Structures are given as C-alpha cells and as structure tokens.
Amino acid sequence: MNAKDLHRPAIRIFRSAELASEAVANVIAERIRSVPATTLGLATGATPRLVYKTLIERGRASWRGVRCFNLDEYVGLTPDHPASFACYMRDLLFNHVDVEPGRTHIPDGMAVDIDKAAKAYEQLISDSGGIDLQLLGIGRNGHIGFNEPGSAHDSRTREVRLTQSTIDANRRDFPEGQEPPATALTMGIGTILGSREIVLLATGAAKAEAVAAALQGPVNPDCPASALRRHAAVTVFCDQAAAARLDIEQLKGTGSVHAAA
Ligand code: PGA
C-alpha cells in the first residue's frame, strides 16, 4: 500500500482518562440512540471499564436492538471462569443493560475445533451485516484484539499464541498461582478493519509508546495498531499520558489532532 493510500486517524486528547472514557461512552450511547439496531464490536481489559460503567450509569439508551461481537477470548477458559472475557462482559456490561443475551457474541475458546469456531465467528459477523462501530484498546506492544506483533494486516479470526508481555500484563486477572492460557481466539486485523467505524481508547503512560508507533511509526506488522491507518474512519481517544510520545506539532500540521477538555 502506498503512503498516499493511508489515512490519518482523528486524535482527541483529553486531560484525564476519565474524560477520554466518558467521551467514548458518549459516542457509543449516541450511536445506539440514533441507530437502535447497531452492531458493536467490544473490547475487554482495564481500559474500557470506565466506558462500560459510564454507559450503565447514564442508562438512557436501550440496548434491545443492539448486537455485540467481542474481539477475543482465551482458549481453554470456560465462560464462567472469572478471568474469561465472557465473565468480564457479563459483570461489567451485559448484566446491567437490556441487551438480549442471544445478541451478544464472544469467540468460543472452549470449542473442540478452534479453527471451525474461528470461521463460524467470521461468518456470524458477516451474516449480521458487519460491525458498525468497533471499540479497541491497545496493548503495550501495539496489539489490537490479541493480534500480537507480526500479525498480518489482513488476518482473520484465528487462534494466536500470546506474547510473554501480554501474558504478564493480564496475569492480574487470574487467581494467584494460576498461569494464564498461552493462546487465544481473536478477530484478525483484517476482521477489525472490516468494521465501518473504529474508536480506539488509550489511557496511561504505559501506552504512550504504542500510540506513537501506531500513529506516527511505519505501517507494518511490527505494530499491529499501525494497520488502523489503512482505515478511513478511525478516531483515537487518549489522555495526555498516552499521548505524551506523539509529535503533536507534526500532527497539527495535518489537522488530525484535537485537544479536548
Ligand atoms: P488493557 O489492555 O486495557 O488491559 O491495558 C488493552 C489491550 O491489550 O488491548
């Protein structure tokens, strides 16, 4: 792909993680209000917690017509394991809004045939008309979903091996002494890029390097999130700490950065 074919994600920088998260929650709530049959792509991890909390607390939009596809799930964890993303989603969002359980989808990390489950997930997304709005976090190593560095930008849903840094970062979610799974089922980067619109939320200094690499480094598989510059409708919401390594002067010259409240 030529440099001229790349896009410039809009970047919105907020004074705090709270403000950035609330802004993302507003985007989602507004979308559900204006298009009740929206299909959302959802993320887990520490970053979106406040987004979901805000959505629940505001509670003005009905989720009855909404369909949700989560990015990923560990292979080998049952949906009731406390560290599973299925459990996270129920606890932090699905149990608190009026979404229909049959319209919430998470990759099946317990499938006997994981490759078949991956293909079925792709098919279900496509049969549902695709994802309208995809929420993403970003890993310290630039991953999106569980697409670790080296993942092809046209990859599809599949089982992936997690890097040690991802395993270490997520160890906090597991009971003391329990080793996190070594693999996960994740939407591919190509699957993510198939969404009509993408919102990435990055907060905290630990994400600063990954955010700078994604937005201003080379677009290649070394930084999975750099693939977002292949998509025409991406907005990056971050707090000042996560934006600290961006070359703001260079971004201002392109008109893509907006310092918000
Ligand atoms: P985190 O993870 O929100 O827990 O930092 C983000 C990610 O890995 O995508």
Coordinates of C-alpha atoms and ligand atoms in Angstrom, one line a residue:
M1 CA 0.0 0.0 0.0
N2 CA 1.3 3.4 -0.9
A3 CA 1.8 6.2 1.7
K4 CA -0.8 8.2 -0.2
D5 CA -3.4 5.4 0.4
L6 CA -3.0 5.7 4.1
H7 CA -5.4 7.7 6.3
R8 CA -4.9 10.0 9.3
P9 CA -7.0 8.9 12.2
A10 CA -8.6 11.8 14.1
I11 CA -6.9 12.1 17.5
R12 CA -8.7 13.6 20.5
I13 CA -6.6 14.2 23.6
F14 CA -8.2 14.6 27.0
R15 CA -6.9 15.9 30.3
S16 CA -7.7 12.7 32.1
A17 CA -8.5 9.0 31.4
E18 CA -12.0 9.7 32.9
L19 CA -12.8 12.4 30.4
A20 CA -11.5 10.3 27.5
S21 CA -13.5 7.3 28.6
E22 CA -16.7 9.4 29.1
A23 CA -16.2 10.8 25.6
V24 CA -16.0 7.3 24.2
A25 CA -19.1 6.3 26.2
N26 CA -20.9 9.3 24.7
V27 CA -20.0 8.2 21.1
I28 CA -21.4 4.7 21.8
A29 CA -24.6 5.9 23.6
E30 CA -25.3 8.4 20.9
R31 CA -24.9 5.7 18.2
I32 CA -27.3 3.4 20.0
R33 CA -29.8 6.2 20.4
S34 CA -29.7 7.2 16.8
V35 CA -29.4 3.7 15.3
P36 CA -31.0 1.2 17.8
A37 CA -30.1 -1.8 15.6
T38 CA -26.4 -1.0 15.8
T39 CA -23.8 -3.8 15.7
L40 CA -21.0 -3.0 18.1
G41 CA -17.5 -4.6 18.4
L42 CA -16.5 -4.6 22.0
A43 CA -13.2 -4.9 23.9
T44 CA -12.1 -6.1 27.3
G45 CA -9.1 -5.3 29.5
A46 CA -8.6 -2.5 32.0
T47 CA -9.1 0.4 29.5
P48 CA -12.8 0.1 28.7
R49 CA -14.0 -0.5 32.2
L50 CA -14.9 3.2 32.7
V51 CA -16.6 3.3 29.3
Y52 CA -18.9 0.5 30.3
K53 CA -19.5 2.0 33.8
T54 CA -20.5 5.3 32.2
L55 CA -22.8 3.6 29.7
I56 CA -24.6 1.8 32.5
E57 CA -24.9 4.8 34.8
R58 CA -26.2 7.1 32.1
G59 CA -28.6 4.3 31.1
R60 CA -30.6 6.4 28.7
A61 CA -30.3 4.2 25.6
S62 CA -32.0 0.8 25.2
W63 CA -29.7 -2.0 24.1
R64 CA -32.6 -4.2 23.0
G65 CA -31.8 -3.9 19.3
V66 CA -28.0 -3.9 19.7
R67 CA -25.8 -6.8 18.6
C68 CA -22.3 -7.2 20.1
F69 CA -19.3 -9.0 19.0
N70 CA -16.3 -9.2 21.3
L71 CA -12.8 -9.1 19.9
D72 CA -11.3 -12.1 21.7
E73 CA -11.3 -14.8 24.3
Y74 CA -8.7 -17.1 25.9
V75 CA -8.5 -20.6 24.6
G76 CA -9.4 -23.1 27.3
L77 CA -11.3 -20.9 29.7
T78 CA -15.0 -21.7 30.3
P79 CA -17.3 -18.7 30.1
D80 CA -17.8 -18.8 33.9
H81 CA -14.1 -18.6 34.7
P82 CA -13.6 -15.2 36.5
A83 CA -10.7 -14.3 34.1
S84 CA -12.7 -15.1 30.9
F85 CA -13.8 -12.2 28.8
A86 CA -17.3 -13.7 28.8
C87 CA -17.4 -13.2 32.6
Y88 CA -15.9 -9.7 32.3
M89 CA -18.6 -8.7 29.8
R90 CA -21.5 -10.0 31.8
D91 CA -20.2 -8.4 35.0
L92 CA -19.2 -5.1 33.6
L93 CA -21.9 -4.5 30.9
F94 CA -24.3 -7.2 29.7
N95 CA -25.9 -7.9 33.1
H96 CA -26.6 -4.2 33.6
V97 CA -28.3 -3.2 30.2
D98 CA -31.3 -4.6 28.4
V99 CA -29.2 -6.3 25.7
E100 CA -30.6 -9.7 24.6
P101 CA -28.2 -12.5 25.6
G102 CA -28.7 -14.1 22.2
R103 CA -27.3 -11.0 20.6
T104 CA -24.0 -10.9 22.5
H105 CA -21.2 -12.9 20.9
I106 CA -17.8 -13.8 22.2
P107 CA -15.4 -16.2 20.4
D108 CA -15.7 -19.8 21.8
G109 CA -12.4 -20.5 23.4
M110 CA -13.7 -23.9 24.6
A111 CA -14.6 -25.2 21.1
V112 CA -13.4 -28.7 20.3
D113 CA -12.4 -27.5 16.8
I114 CA -11.0 -24.0 17.3
D115 CA -10.4 -23.4 13.6
K116 CA -14.0 -24.2 12.9
A117 CA -15.1 -21.9 15.7
A118 CA -13.0 -19.1 14.2
K119 CA -14.5 -19.5 10.8
A120 CA -18.0 -19.6 12.3
Y121 CA -17.3 -16.3 14.2
E122 CA -16.3 -14.6 10.9
Q123 CA -19.4 -16.0 9.2
L124 CA -21.7 -14.7 12.0
I125 CA -20.2 -11.2 11.8
S126 CA -20.7 -11.2 8.1
D127 CA -24.2 -12.7 8.3
S128 CA -25.1 -10.0 10.8
G129 CA -24.2 -7.3 8.3
G130 CA -20.8 -6.5 9.7
I131 CA -19.7 -4.3 12.6
D132 CA -20.9 -0.7 12.6
L133 CA -18.7 0.6 15.4
Q134 CA -15.7 -1.2 16.9
L135 CA -14.2 -0.3 20.2
L136 CA -10.5 -1.1 20.7
G137 CA -7.9 -0.8 23.3
I138 CA -4.2 -1.1 22.5
G139 CA -1.5 -3.3 24.1
R140 CA 1.8 -2.0 25.3
N141 CA 3.3 -3.9 22.3
G142 CA 0.8 -2.3 19.9
H143 CA -1.6 -5.2 19.7
I144 CA -5.2 -4.8 18.9
G145 CA -7.5 -7.6 20.0
F146 CA -5.0 -10.3 20.6
N147 CA -3.2 -9.7 17.3
E148 CA 0.4 -9.6 18.5
P149 CA 3.3 -8.0 16.6
G150 CA 3.9 -10.0 13.4
S151 CA 0.1 -10.5 12.7
A152 CA -0.7 -9.8 9.1
H153 CA -2.8 -6.7 8.5
D154 CA -5.3 -8.9 6.5
S155 CA -5.5 -11.7 9.2
R156 CA -8.9 -13.1 10.1
T157 CA -10.3 -14.6 13.3
R158 CA -7.9 -17.4 14.4
E159 CA -6.1 -18.9 17.3
V160 CA -3.0 -16.9 18.3
R161 CA -0.1 -17.5 20.7
L162 CA 0.2 -14.7 23.2
T163 CA 3.5 -13.0 23.8
Q164 CA 5.0 -13.1 27.3
S165 CA 4.4 -9.4 27.8
T166 CA 0.7 -9.9 27.1
I167 CA 0.5 -12.9 29.5
D168 CA 2.3 -10.9 32.2
A169 CA 0.1 -7.8 31.7
N170 CA -3.1 -10.0 32.1
R171 CA -1.8 -12.1 34.9
R172 CA -3.6 -9.7 37.3
D173 CA -6.9 -11.1 36.2
F174 CA -6.1 -14.7 37.2
P175 CA -6.3 -16.3 40.7
E176 CA -3.0 -16.3 42.5
G177 CA -0.8 -19.1 41.2
Q178 CA -2.9 -19.8 38.1
E179 CA -1.0 -19.4 34.8
P180 CA -3.0 -17.5 32.1
P181 CA -3.6 -19.5 28.9
A182 CA -0.9 -19.3 26.2
T183 CA -3.3 -18.9 23.3
A184 CA -6.5 -17.0 22.5
L185 CA -9.1 -16.8 19.8
T186 CA -9.1 -13.3 18.3
M187 CA -10.7 -11.4 15.5
G188 CA -8.0 -10.7 12.9
I189 CA -6.7 -7.3 12.0
G190 CA -8.5 -7.7 8.7
T191 CA -11.7 -8.5 10.5
I192 CA -11.3 -5.4 12.6
L193 CA -10.6 -3.3 9.5
G194 CA -13.9 -4.6 8.1
S195 CA -15.8 -2.5 10.7
R196 CA -17.4 0.6 9.3
E197 CA -16.0 2.8 12.1
I198 CA -13.4 2.3 14.7
V199 CA -12.8 4.0 18.1
L200 CA -9.5 3.3 19.9
L201 CA -9.2 4.3 23.6
A202 CA -5.7 4.5 25.1
T203 CA -5.0 5.8 28.6
G204 CA -1.9 5.9 30.8
A205 CA 1.8 6.4 30.2
A206 CA 2.3 2.7 29.6
K207 CA 0.5 3.1 26.2
A208 CA 2.4 6.2 25.1
E209 CA 5.0 4.4 23.0
A210 CA 2.4 2.1 21.3
V211 CA 0.2 5.0 20.5
A212 CA 3.1 6.9 18.9
A213 CA 4.2 3.8 17.0
A214 CA 0.7 3.2 15.7
L215 CA 0.0 6.8 14.6
Q216 CA 3.4 8.0 13.5
G217 CA 5.6 5.0 13.0
P218 CA 5.9 2.7 10.0
V219 CA 2.7 0.9 8.9
N220 CA 3.7 -2.7 9.1
P221 CA 3.1 -5.9 11.1
D222 CA 5.6 -5.0 13.8
C223 CA 3.0 -2.6 15.1
P224 CA -0.5 -4.2 14.7
A225 CA -2.3 -1.0 15.5
S226 CA -0.5 0.8 12.7
A227 CA -3.0 -1.1 10.4
L228 CA -5.6 1.4 11.6
R229 CA -4.1 3.9 9.2
R230 CA -5.4 1.7 6.4
H231 CA -9.0 2.6 7.6
A232 CA -10.8 5.8 6.7
A233 CA -12.9 6.2 9.8
V234 CA -10.8 5.8 12.9
T235 CA -10.8 8.1 16.0
V236 CA -8.2 7.7 18.7
F237 CA -9.3 9.0 22.1
C238 CA -6.5 9.3 24.6
D239 CA -5.5 11.0 27.8
Q240 CA -2.4 13.2 28.0
A241 CA -0.3 10.5 29.4
A242 CA -1.0 8.1 26.5
A243 CA -0.4 11.0 24.0
A244 CA 2.9 12.0 25.6
R245 CA 5.1 10.5 22.9
L246 CA 3.2 11.9 19.9
D247 CA 4.8 14.5 17.8
I248 CA 2.0 17.0 18.2
E249 CA 3.5 19.7 16.0
Q250 CA 3.7 17.3 13.1
L251 CA 0.1 16.1 13.7
K252 CA -1.2 19.7 14.0
G253 CA 0.2 20.4 10.6
T254 CA -2.1 17.7 9.2
G255 CA -5.1 18.9 11.1
S256 CA -5.8 15.5 12.6
V257 CA -5.3 16.3 16.3
H258 CA -7.8 17.9 18.6
A259 CA -7.0 18.8 22.2
A260 CA -10.3 18.4 24.1
A261 CA -11.4 19.3 27.6
Ligands
PGA1 P1 -5.6 -3.0 28.9 O1 -5.4 -3.9 27.6 O2 -6.8 -2.2 28.6 O3 -5.8 -4.0 29.9 O4 -4.3 -2.2 29.0 C1 -5.6 -3.3 26.3 C2 -5.3 -4.3 25.2 O5 -4.4 -5.2 25.5 O6 -5.9 -4.2 24.2

